[in-house]
Amino acid sequence: MARSKLGARTPVVEAALGFALGAVGGCMLGATEDPVEKIMAVMTSEPQGLMKPMTDEINTVGALGLGTLVGATALTMAMTSVVAGVILAAAVASIFVATRSCIPSQTEYIGLWASAGLAGAFGTTLSGATLGAATEWIVMNSGMVGLLLALSIFTMLKPPLHFLLKIIWQQGEACCIQRPVALIRERQQKEIDAREMQQRERVAVQIEQRILMLDKGGTEYGTDDGTMWKAEQRLRTEIERERREKEEEEMEQRTIQEWINDVVLKHVDFLAFSGIPMTLLAIVTSVFGVLGYGGHQSVFIALLALVTVIAYILLKSTNFKFWMLAGCMGLLATFVIAVLTLHAGQEVVAASMKMRAAGQGRSREDVSAHMNYRSALEALSAGFFVAKMCQLGLGATVGGPLVRRGAGEAKVIVGAALVAGGLLAGVEALDPVLGNGGKAGALLGVVGAAGVSVGAAAALAGGWSSWLGTLGTITGLVVGALSMGRWHFVNIGLQVPVAYVFAMVNPF
C-alpha cells in the first residue's frame, strides 16, 4: 500500500491526530442518522402523504415498475444535487484563483477552500430541497405516471444541458475572468521588462564611460566603481528573481485552474449521462406495467436482461469514465430496489396463504391493499436509503481528492463537518417551510456535505506513513459515527465502507 508522507510525525502522534480527525468526520456522519430516519418515518406514516399515490398506482406500473421508478428518481435527485453543488463550488474557486494576480497567501488559501466549500454545500442542499419538493408535488398531483413522464423529460434534457453548461463555463471563464487577469499580468510583465531594459541601458552607459576614462588615462578601478557594479548586480538578480517568481505564480494558477476545469467537465458529463441507464430501466418496466404485465414473470426476465446488457456495454467501453461506473452502480441499485419491492408484495401473499391454511383467511381486497402498501413502503424506504448512500459516496469522491491534492486534511475534515452541522441546524429550523419532500432532499444534501468530511478522513487514513496512524484514523471514524449515530451498527457499518471506497476512487 503506497503511502504519502503527511509530515515528520511519530506513529503515536499520527494515531492520536488521526483518531481526532477521524472522530470529527465520523461524528458528523452519525449526526445525520436521526434526522434522516425521522423524516423517513414521517413520509411513510402520513396517510395522505407520498404513500397514498404510490399504493393507489402500484397496479398501474406494477411492483417492478414502481421499484425502478422510485429508485431511478431518488438516485437522479442525489446525483443532480451533488453535481449542482460541485459546479457552484468550482465556479467560486475559479473566480477566486483567476482574479488573483499572484499566488494566494496561506490565509487566502483558507478563504479559497472555505468559500468554495460553503458554496458547494449550500448548492447541494438547496438543489436537493428543490428537487425533493418538486418530486413530492409531481407525485401528489400527477401520480407515478406523471413522475415517469417528468423523469423521462429530465433525462432527455440533460445531454443538451451538458453542452450548454460547457459552453457557458468556457465563455464565462474567457470573458469574465481571464481577460482582466491577463491585462494585469501583461502590465506587470511590461513593468519588469521596462526595469530590465533600463538597467541594461544604464550598465551600457556606465561601461562606455569607463572605457572613455581608461582611454584618457584614468584609474583602472575605484571604490565607487566597485560599489556601483555590486549595486547593479543586485538589481539584476532582483529582476531575475521577480521574473522567475512571476512565471512560477502563473504556472501554479494555471495548474489549479486546469484542475478546476477538469472537475467541472467531468461532473457535467456525470450529470448528463450517468442517469440514462437507470431511467431506461424504469421506463421499460413501467411500460410493461401500464400494458398490464406488471406482475408477469416476463417483466423480471426482461429487467434482468436489460441490466446485463447495459452493464456489459458500459463496462466493455474502451474509454471507461467515472460516469459509466456510477451508471453501472445506479443500474444495479435500481435493480435491487425493484427486486425488494416485488419481494415485499410476495411476502404478503405468502403470509396470507399461511393464514388461510390455518383457518384465518382474509379477503382478497385486504390482501391486495396490504400487498400494495408493503411494496410501496419497501420501494420508498429502499430508494431513500440508496439515495443517502449515493450522496455519501459522491461527497467522499470530493473530500478524498481534496486531501490528496494538498488542500489540508484538517481544513477539509473540520471545515466540511462544521458546514454540514450548520446546514443540519438550518434544515431543522426551516422544517415548517420545506415540507416533507423538501426536507428529505435537503437532508440528503447535508449527508453529501458530511460525506466530504468522511471521504477526507478516509483519504487521510490511507496517507499516513505508518499503519498505526491508519488504524487510529479508521477507529476514530467508526467510533465517532457509532456514538453520534446512536450505535446504529447496520447503517454505519454500511456507510463507512462505502465512503472509504468512494474516497479512494479518483473520478478525475
C-alpha positions as MATLAB code, in Angstrom:
seq = 'MARSKLGARTPVVEAALGFALGAVGGCMLGATEDPVEKIMAVMTSEPQGLMKPMTDEINTVGALGLGTLVGATALTMAMTSVVAGVILAAAVASIFVATRSCIPSQTEYIGLWASAGLAGAFGTTLSGATLGAATEWIVMNSGMVGLLLALSIFTMLKPPLHFLLKIIWQQGEACCIQRPVALIRERQQKEIDAREMQQRERVAVQIEQRILMLDKGGTEYGTDDGTMWKAEQRLRTEIERERREKEEEEMEQRTIQEWINDVVLKHVDFLAFSGIPMTLLAIVTSVFGVLGYGGHQSVFIALLALVTVIAYILLKSTNFKFWMLAGCMGLLATFVIAVLTLHAGQEVVAASMKMRAAGQGRSREDVSAHMNYRSALEALSAGFFVAKMCQLGLGATVGGPLVRRGAGEAKVIVGAALVAGGLLAGVEALDPVLGNGGKAGALLGVVGAAGVSVGAAAALAGGWSSWLGTLGTITGLVVGALSMGRWHFVNIGLQVPVAYVFAMVNPF';
ca = [
       0.000    0.000    0.000;
       1.645    3.237   -1.132;
       1.697    5.939    1.486;
       2.358    9.640    1.125;
       4.164   11.437    3.926;
       1.877   13.805    5.803;
       4.645   15.139    7.965;
       7.548   14.038   10.108;
       5.495   12.638   12.980;
       5.935    9.622   15.191;
       3.448    6.727   14.807;
       1.862    7.543   18.168;
       1.295   11.171   17.176;
      -0.115   10.043   13.831;
      -2.520    7.679   15.586;
      -3.682   10.371   18.034;
      -4.115   13.030   15.349;
      -5.781   10.544   13.001;
      -8.191    9.415   15.712;
      -9.183   13.017   16.495;
      -9.738   13.974   12.847;
     -11.470   10.691   12.058;
     -13.786   11.197   15.026;
     -14.773   14.631   13.702;
     -15.829   13.188   10.347;
     -17.491   10.185   11.976;
     -19.461   12.309   14.432;
     -20.863   14.419   11.591;
     -21.877   11.282    9.711;
     -23.575    9.877   12.822;
     -25.333   13.184   13.488;
     -27.264   12.824   10.219;
     -28.728    9.440   11.171;
     -31.588   10.531   13.451;
     -32.896   13.410   11.257;
     -32.855   11.181    8.180;
     -34.673    8.371    9.977;
     -37.270   10.790   11.396;
     -38.155   12.323    8.028;
     -38.345    8.834    6.551;
     -40.722    7.753    9.316;
     -42.910   10.807    8.703;
     -43.040   10.219    4.958;
     -44.087    6.585    5.369;
     -46.608    7.158    8.184;
     -48.690   10.060    6.847;
     -51.912    8.609    5.361;
     -52.213   11.401    2.785;
     -48.504   11.658    2.014;
     -46.386   10.064   -0.682;
     -47.541    6.579    0.269;
     -51.107    7.164   -0.921;
     -50.422    7.824   -4.643;
     -47.829    5.060   -4.622;
     -50.233    2.466   -3.201;
     -53.030    3.707   -5.451;
     -50.996    3.372   -8.659;
     -48.842    0.344   -7.974;
     -51.277   -1.712  -10.009;
     -50.744    0.707  -12.908;
     -46.967    0.456  -13.194;
     -46.512   -2.872  -11.392;
     -44.297   -3.696   -8.433;
     -41.119   -3.863  -10.507;
     -42.048   -0.666  -12.308;
     -42.666    1.112   -9.003;
     -39.331   -0.061   -7.621;
     -37.311    1.002  -10.653;
     -39.164    4.302  -10.921;
     -38.628    5.237   -7.267;
     -35.013    4.076   -7.345;
     -34.177    5.945  -10.560;
     -35.846    9.114   -9.282;
     -34.075    9.008   -5.915;
     -30.660    8.393   -7.487;
     -31.219   11.081  -10.125;
     -32.084   13.586   -7.402;
     -28.998   12.667   -5.395;
     -26.636   12.837   -8.366;
     -28.079   16.090   -9.668;
     -27.880   17.869   -6.323;
     -24.264   16.811   -5.790;
     -23.247   17.946   -9.276;
     -25.002   21.284   -8.737;
     -23.024   21.797   -5.536;
     -19.712   20.814   -7.156;
     -20.227   23.137  -10.122;
     -21.136   26.050   -7.844;
     -18.093   25.385   -5.660;
     -15.859   25.146   -8.735;
     -17.200   28.438  -10.064;
     -16.418   30.198   -6.777;
     -12.950   28.637   -6.623;
     -12.251   29.524  -10.257;
     -13.168   33.171   -9.721;
     -11.095   33.286   -6.536;
      -7.997   31.841   -8.208;
      -8.257   33.588  -11.557;
      -8.770   37.066  -10.111;
      -5.524   36.820   -8.143;
      -2.513   38.286   -9.920;
      -0.183   36.297   -7.676;
      -0.137   33.105   -5.634;
      -2.587   33.490   -2.700;
      -1.143   33.543    0.777;
      -1.922   30.852    3.333;
      -4.782   32.965    4.688;
      -6.171   33.470    1.202;
      -5.943   29.729    0.531;
      -8.052   29.120    3.626;
     -10.539   31.649    2.261;
     -10.493   29.867   -1.094;
     -11.396   26.465    0.341;
     -13.858   27.938    2.842;
     -15.778   29.933    0.230;
     -15.786   27.037   -2.245;
     -16.886   24.579    0.452;
     -19.710   26.814    1.653;
     -20.902   27.366   -1.912;
     -20.789   23.658   -2.702;
     -22.589   22.551    0.451;
     -25.218   25.264    0.110;
     -25.749   24.447   -3.573;
     -26.133   20.730   -2.861;
     -28.590   21.296   -0.016;
     -30.642   23.896   -1.871;
     -30.857   21.845   -5.065;
     -31.732   18.752   -3.016;
     -34.547   20.608   -1.266;
     -35.822   21.960   -4.581;
     -35.775   18.574   -6.312;
     -37.358   16.885   -3.289;
     -40.208   19.399   -3.149;
     -40.705   19.156   -6.920;
     -40.820   15.358   -6.797;
     -43.344   15.416   -3.957;
     -45.552   17.867   -5.870;
     -45.428   15.759   -9.047;
     -46.304   12.538   -7.223;
     -49.137   14.110   -5.228;
     -50.686   15.815   -8.269;
     -49.862   13.533  -11.208;
     -49.120   10.185   -9.599;
     -46.450    7.721  -10.646;
     -47.235    8.102  -14.353;
     -46.564   11.817  -14.030;
     -43.308   11.060  -12.223;
     -42.300    8.690  -15.015;
     -43.030   11.383  -17.601;
     -41.110   14.043  -15.640;
     -38.117   11.731  -15.162;
     -38.079   10.862  -18.863;
     -38.230   14.507  -19.939;
     -35.490   15.489  -17.476;
     -33.258   12.671  -18.720;
     -33.744   13.726  -22.348;
     -32.953   17.339  -21.495;
     -29.683   16.546  -19.701;
     -27.498   15.854  -22.785;
     -28.356   19.236  -24.388;
     -27.893   20.816  -20.970;
     -24.475   19.155  -20.854;
     -23.280   21.019  -23.947;
     -24.911   24.260  -22.802;
     -23.156   24.145  -19.423;
     -19.805   23.503  -21.105;
     -20.266   26.479  -23.407;
     -21.385   28.727  -20.548;
     -18.409   27.665  -18.419;
     -15.890   28.224  -21.198;
     -17.362   31.579  -22.187;
     -17.615   32.744  -18.600;
     -14.032   31.770  -17.933;
     -12.774   33.514  -21.074;
     -14.848   36.704  -20.892;
     -15.410   37.426  -17.234;
     -12.290   36.034  -15.591;
      -9.282   35.564  -17.818;
      -9.241   38.871  -19.685;
      -8.893   41.196  -16.641;
      -6.267   38.915  -15.141;
      -4.406   38.716  -18.444;
      -4.285   42.515  -18.571;
      -2.898   42.699  -15.031;
      -0.265   40.075  -15.774;
       0.648   41.775  -19.059;
       1.099   45.112  -17.290;
       3.253   43.524  -14.600;
       5.361   41.777  -17.237;
       5.837   45.063  -19.094;
       6.976   46.725  -15.866;
       9.567   44.011  -15.291;
      10.740   44.241  -18.911;
      10.993   48.031  -18.653;
      13.049   47.811  -15.475;
      15.320   45.259  -17.107;
      15.750   47.424  -20.193;
      16.542   50.475  -18.078;
      19.091   48.512  -16.085;
      20.762   47.260  -19.256;
      20.915   50.743  -20.754;
      22.335   52.133  -17.521;
      25.023   49.453  -17.419;
      25.857   50.057  -21.078;
      26.297   53.786  -20.431;
      28.475   53.095  -17.409;
      30.643   50.722  -19.427;
      31.078   53.321  -22.168;
      32.007   55.957  -19.586;
      34.552   53.629  -18.061;
      36.100   52.902  -21.449;
      36.400   56.651  -22.152;
      38.041   57.231  -18.778;
      40.558   54.493  -19.478;
      41.307   55.970  -22.891;
      42.001   59.332  -21.229;
      44.394   57.713  -18.778;
      42.077   57.376  -15.781;
      42.456   54.859  -12.942;
      41.687   51.244  -13.751;
      39.258   50.549  -10.921;
      37.975   52.547   -7.940;
      35.963   52.017   -4.775;
      32.938   53.854   -6.151;
      33.066   51.755   -9.295;
      33.066   48.537   -7.258;
      30.090   49.671   -5.201;
      28.244   50.699   -8.365;
      28.820   47.323  -10.067;
      27.681   45.451   -6.943;
      24.501   47.542   -6.820;
      23.806   46.835  -10.485;
      24.421   43.137   -9.920;
      21.979   43.111   -7.003;
      19.389   44.896   -9.131;
      19.889   42.394  -11.937;
      19.488   39.496   -9.522;
      16.311   41.072   -8.100;
      14.791   41.482  -11.569;
      15.572   37.866  -12.454;
      14.074   36.703   -9.163;
      10.851   38.657   -9.789;
      10.599   37.256  -13.314;
      11.126   33.693  -12.036;
       8.557   34.126   -9.255;
       6.043   35.543  -11.704;
       6.474   32.537  -14.001;
       6.053   30.163  -11.043;
       2.927   32.018   -9.921;
       1.389   31.831  -13.377;
       2.204   28.116  -13.598;
       0.648   27.455  -10.185;
      -2.507   29.364  -11.037;
      -2.734   27.642  -14.415;
      -2.393   24.232  -12.750;
      -5.146   24.969  -10.223;
      -7.416   26.400  -12.907;
      -6.898   23.385  -15.153;
      -7.758   21.070  -12.273;
     -10.933   23.048  -11.551;
     -11.885   22.925  -15.237;
     -11.318   19.166  -15.282;
     -13.532   18.746  -12.209;
     -16.333   20.751  -13.805;
     -16.185   18.956  -17.154;
     -16.151   15.509  -15.537;
     -19.123   16.356  -13.312;
     -21.060   17.842  -16.226;
     -20.534   14.549  -18.074;
     -21.621   12.744  -14.924;
     -24.788   14.853  -14.727;
     -25.691   14.291  -18.366;
     -25.125   10.574  -18.837;
     -24.981    8.689  -15.515;
     -28.770    8.666  -15.052;
     -29.618    7.332  -18.505;
     -29.211    3.572  -17.722;
     -31.449    3.570  -14.644;
     -34.033    5.844  -16.296;
     -34.178    3.492  -19.272;
     -34.720    0.631  -16.851;
     -37.590    2.486  -15.145;
     -39.228    3.318  -18.480;
     -39.142   -0.283  -19.729;
     -40.541   -1.859  -16.557;
     -43.168    0.883  -16.096;
     -44.367    0.482  -19.676;
     -44.772   -3.260  -19.039;
     -46.887   -2.381  -16.008;
     -49.048    0.112  -17.906;
     -49.673   -2.525  -20.593;
     -50.960   -4.901  -17.924;
     -47.913   -7.119  -17.470;
     -46.684   -5.555  -14.213;
     -46.773   -8.812  -12.262;
     -45.784  -11.176  -15.048;
     -42.581  -13.193  -14.856;
     -41.532  -11.935  -18.277;
     -41.053   -8.456  -16.816;
     -38.455   -9.746  -14.366;
     -36.665  -11.618  -17.144;
     -36.666   -8.512  -19.359;
     -35.440   -6.437  -16.412;
     -32.555   -8.782  -15.696;
     -31.613   -8.999  -19.374;
     -31.680   -5.219  -19.754;
     -29.470   -4.727  -16.685;
     -26.975   -7.280  -18.001;
     -26.798   -5.790  -21.500;
     -26.433   -2.161  -20.366;
     -23.823   -3.031  -17.727;
     -21.858   -5.105  -20.239;
     -21.840   -2.281  -22.798;
     -20.664    0.271  -20.232;
     -18.010   -1.928  -18.633;
     -16.586   -3.009  -22.010;
     -16.169    0.579  -23.178;
     -12.624    1.320  -24.355;
     -12.820    4.829  -22.857;
     -14.188    3.954  -19.417;
     -15.180    7.042  -17.432;
     -16.419    7.767  -13.943;
     -19.993    8.386  -15.084;
     -20.032    4.880  -16.565;
     -19.008    3.396  -13.224;
     -21.672    5.461  -11.476;
     -24.216    4.466  -14.115;
     -23.494    0.756  -13.561;
     -23.770    1.163   -9.799;
     -27.019    3.115  -10.137;
     -28.340    0.467  -12.506;
     -27.557   -2.282  -10.017;
     -29.071   -0.310   -7.134;
     -32.259    0.298   -9.114;
     -32.487   -3.405   -9.924;
     -32.084   -4.304   -6.233;
     -34.824   -1.835   -5.230;
     -37.153   -3.348   -7.822;
     -36.473   -6.871   -6.545;
     -37.061   -5.786   -2.928;
     -40.326   -4.107   -3.939;
     -41.558   -7.254   -5.686;
     -40.397   -9.455   -2.813;
     -42.282   -7.350   -0.229;
     -45.560   -7.950   -2.029;
     -44.841  -11.667   -2.406;
     -44.194  -11.918    1.331;
     -47.704  -10.627    1.986;
     -49.149  -13.222   -0.364;
     -47.158  -15.997    1.318;
     -48.276  -14.830    4.770;
     -51.932  -14.715    3.700;
     -51.703  -18.260    2.318;
     -50.337  -19.488    5.649;
     -53.145  -17.715    7.497;
     -55.723  -19.252    5.171;
     -54.257  -22.712    5.736;
     -54.586  -22.091    9.481;
     -58.235  -21.116    9.065;
     -57.690  -17.374    9.394;
     -58.457  -16.296    5.864;
     -58.514  -12.652    4.790;
     -60.469  -11.116    1.962;
     -58.847  -10.646   -1.411;
     -59.265   -6.869   -1.081;
     -57.432   -6.780    2.258;
     -54.591   -8.894    0.920;
     -54.280   -6.740   -2.205;
     -54.305   -3.499   -0.207;
     -51.704   -4.789    2.261;
     -49.608   -6.117   -0.594;
     -49.617   -2.726   -2.330;
     -48.768   -0.927    0.907;
     -45.815   -3.178    1.708;
     -44.472   -2.893   -1.806;
     -44.752    0.898   -1.792;
     -43.192    1.091    1.670;
     -40.265   -1.070    0.590;
     -39.753    0.936   -2.607;
     -39.734    4.280   -0.773;
     -37.518    3.055    2.077;
     -35.004    1.343   -0.197;
     -34.940    4.251   -2.641;
     -34.302    6.764    0.135;
     -31.551    4.624    1.642;
     -29.827    4.163   -1.716;
     -30.058    7.911   -2.372;
     -28.423    8.554    1.004;
     -25.608    6.144    0.180;
     -25.199    7.820   -3.206;
     -24.937   11.270   -1.609;
     -22.428    9.988    0.929;
     -20.301    8.281   -1.716;
     -20.279   11.247   -4.088;
     -19.398   13.561   -1.219;
     -16.500   11.258   -0.387;
     -15.263   11.452   -4.000;
     -14.892   15.193   -3.417;
     -13.242   15.052    0.023;
     -10.753   12.325   -0.856;
      -9.162   14.070   -3.881;
      -9.045   17.383   -1.996;
      -6.844   15.847    0.698;
      -4.655   14.048   -1.830;
      -4.240   17.292   -3.752;
      -2.897   19.044   -0.649;
      -5.836   21.195    0.394;
      -5.054   20.352    4.026;
      -6.582   17.320    5.707;
      -7.552   19.141    8.909;
      -9.096   22.059    6.993;
     -11.203   19.777    4.789;
     -12.338   17.397    7.558;
     -13.157   20.008   10.187;
     -14.425   22.592    7.685;
     -16.788   20.171    5.945;
     -18.065   18.900    9.301;
     -18.761   22.439   10.523;
     -20.543   23.348    7.295;
     -22.627   20.154    7.418;
     -23.500   20.840   11.051;
     -24.614   24.375   10.224;
     -26.706   23.148    7.323;
     -28.293   20.468    9.502;
     -29.305   23.094   12.060;
     -30.655   25.301    9.272;
     -32.729   22.492    7.783;
     -34.218   21.681   11.179;
     -35.068   25.354   11.707;
     -36.741   25.603    8.289;
     -38.746   22.400    8.788;
     -42.195   24.104    8.570;
     -41.249   25.823    5.316;
     -39.598   22.935    3.469;
     -42.286   20.289    3.735;
     -41.574   16.565    3.751;
     -40.141   16.318    0.243;
     -38.066   19.475    0.555;
     -36.693   18.465    3.950;
     -35.846   14.972    2.733;
     -33.921   16.393   -0.236;
     -32.175   18.962    1.948;
     -31.120   16.304    4.456;
     -29.660   14.264    1.622;
     -27.641   17.344    0.718;
     -26.389   17.526    4.312;
     -25.369   13.869    4.066;
     -23.367   14.775    0.951;
     -21.580   17.550    2.875;
     -20.863   15.111    5.700;
     -19.547   12.698    3.067;
     -16.877   15.247    2.125;
     -15.594   15.148    5.709;
     -15.768   11.350    5.865;
     -14.053   10.992    2.482;
     -11.283   13.340    3.595;
     -10.810   11.261    6.758;
     -10.670    8.090    4.648;
      -8.030    9.645    2.376;
      -6.097   10.719    5.472;
      -6.182    7.142    6.745;
      -4.582    5.964    3.511;
      -1.935    8.679    3.552;
      -0.180    8.145    6.869;
       3.378    6.849    6.893;
       2.546    4.171    9.496;
      -0.159    1.577    9.957;
      -0.758    2.924   13.466;
      -1.893    6.243   12.001;
      -4.191    4.430    9.569;
      -5.774    2.321   12.312;
      -6.172    5.354   14.561;
      -7.997    7.311   11.863;
     -10.315    4.434   10.962;
     -11.037    3.769   14.639;
     -11.889    7.416   15.245;
     -14.141    7.452   12.188;
     -16.073    4.364   13.248;
     -16.316    5.281   16.946;
     -17.466    8.834   16.160;
     -20.081    7.623   13.692;
     -21.450    4.982   16.073;
     -21.549    7.244   19.123;
     -23.379   10.089   17.366;
     -25.487    7.665   15.340;
     -26.961    6.099   18.499;
     -24.998    2.888   17.818;
     -26.801    2.051   14.588;
     -24.365   -0.711   13.697;
     -26.063   -1.786   10.451;
     -26.419    1.685    8.929;
     -22.984    2.886    9.993;
     -21.453   -0.454    9.061;
     -22.712    0.003    5.503;
     -21.978    3.720    5.151;
     -18.355    3.812    6.343;
     -17.056    1.202    3.840;
     -18.977    2.874    1.011;
     -17.471    6.257    1.895;
     -13.992    4.726    2.099;
     -14.279    3.038   -1.301;
     -15.546    6.203   -2.997;
     -12.886    8.330   -1.293;
     -10.170    6.102   -2.802;
     -11.670    6.458   -6.301;
     -10.196    9.205   -8.475;
     -13.020   10.423  -10.741;
     -10.775   12.978  -12.423;
];
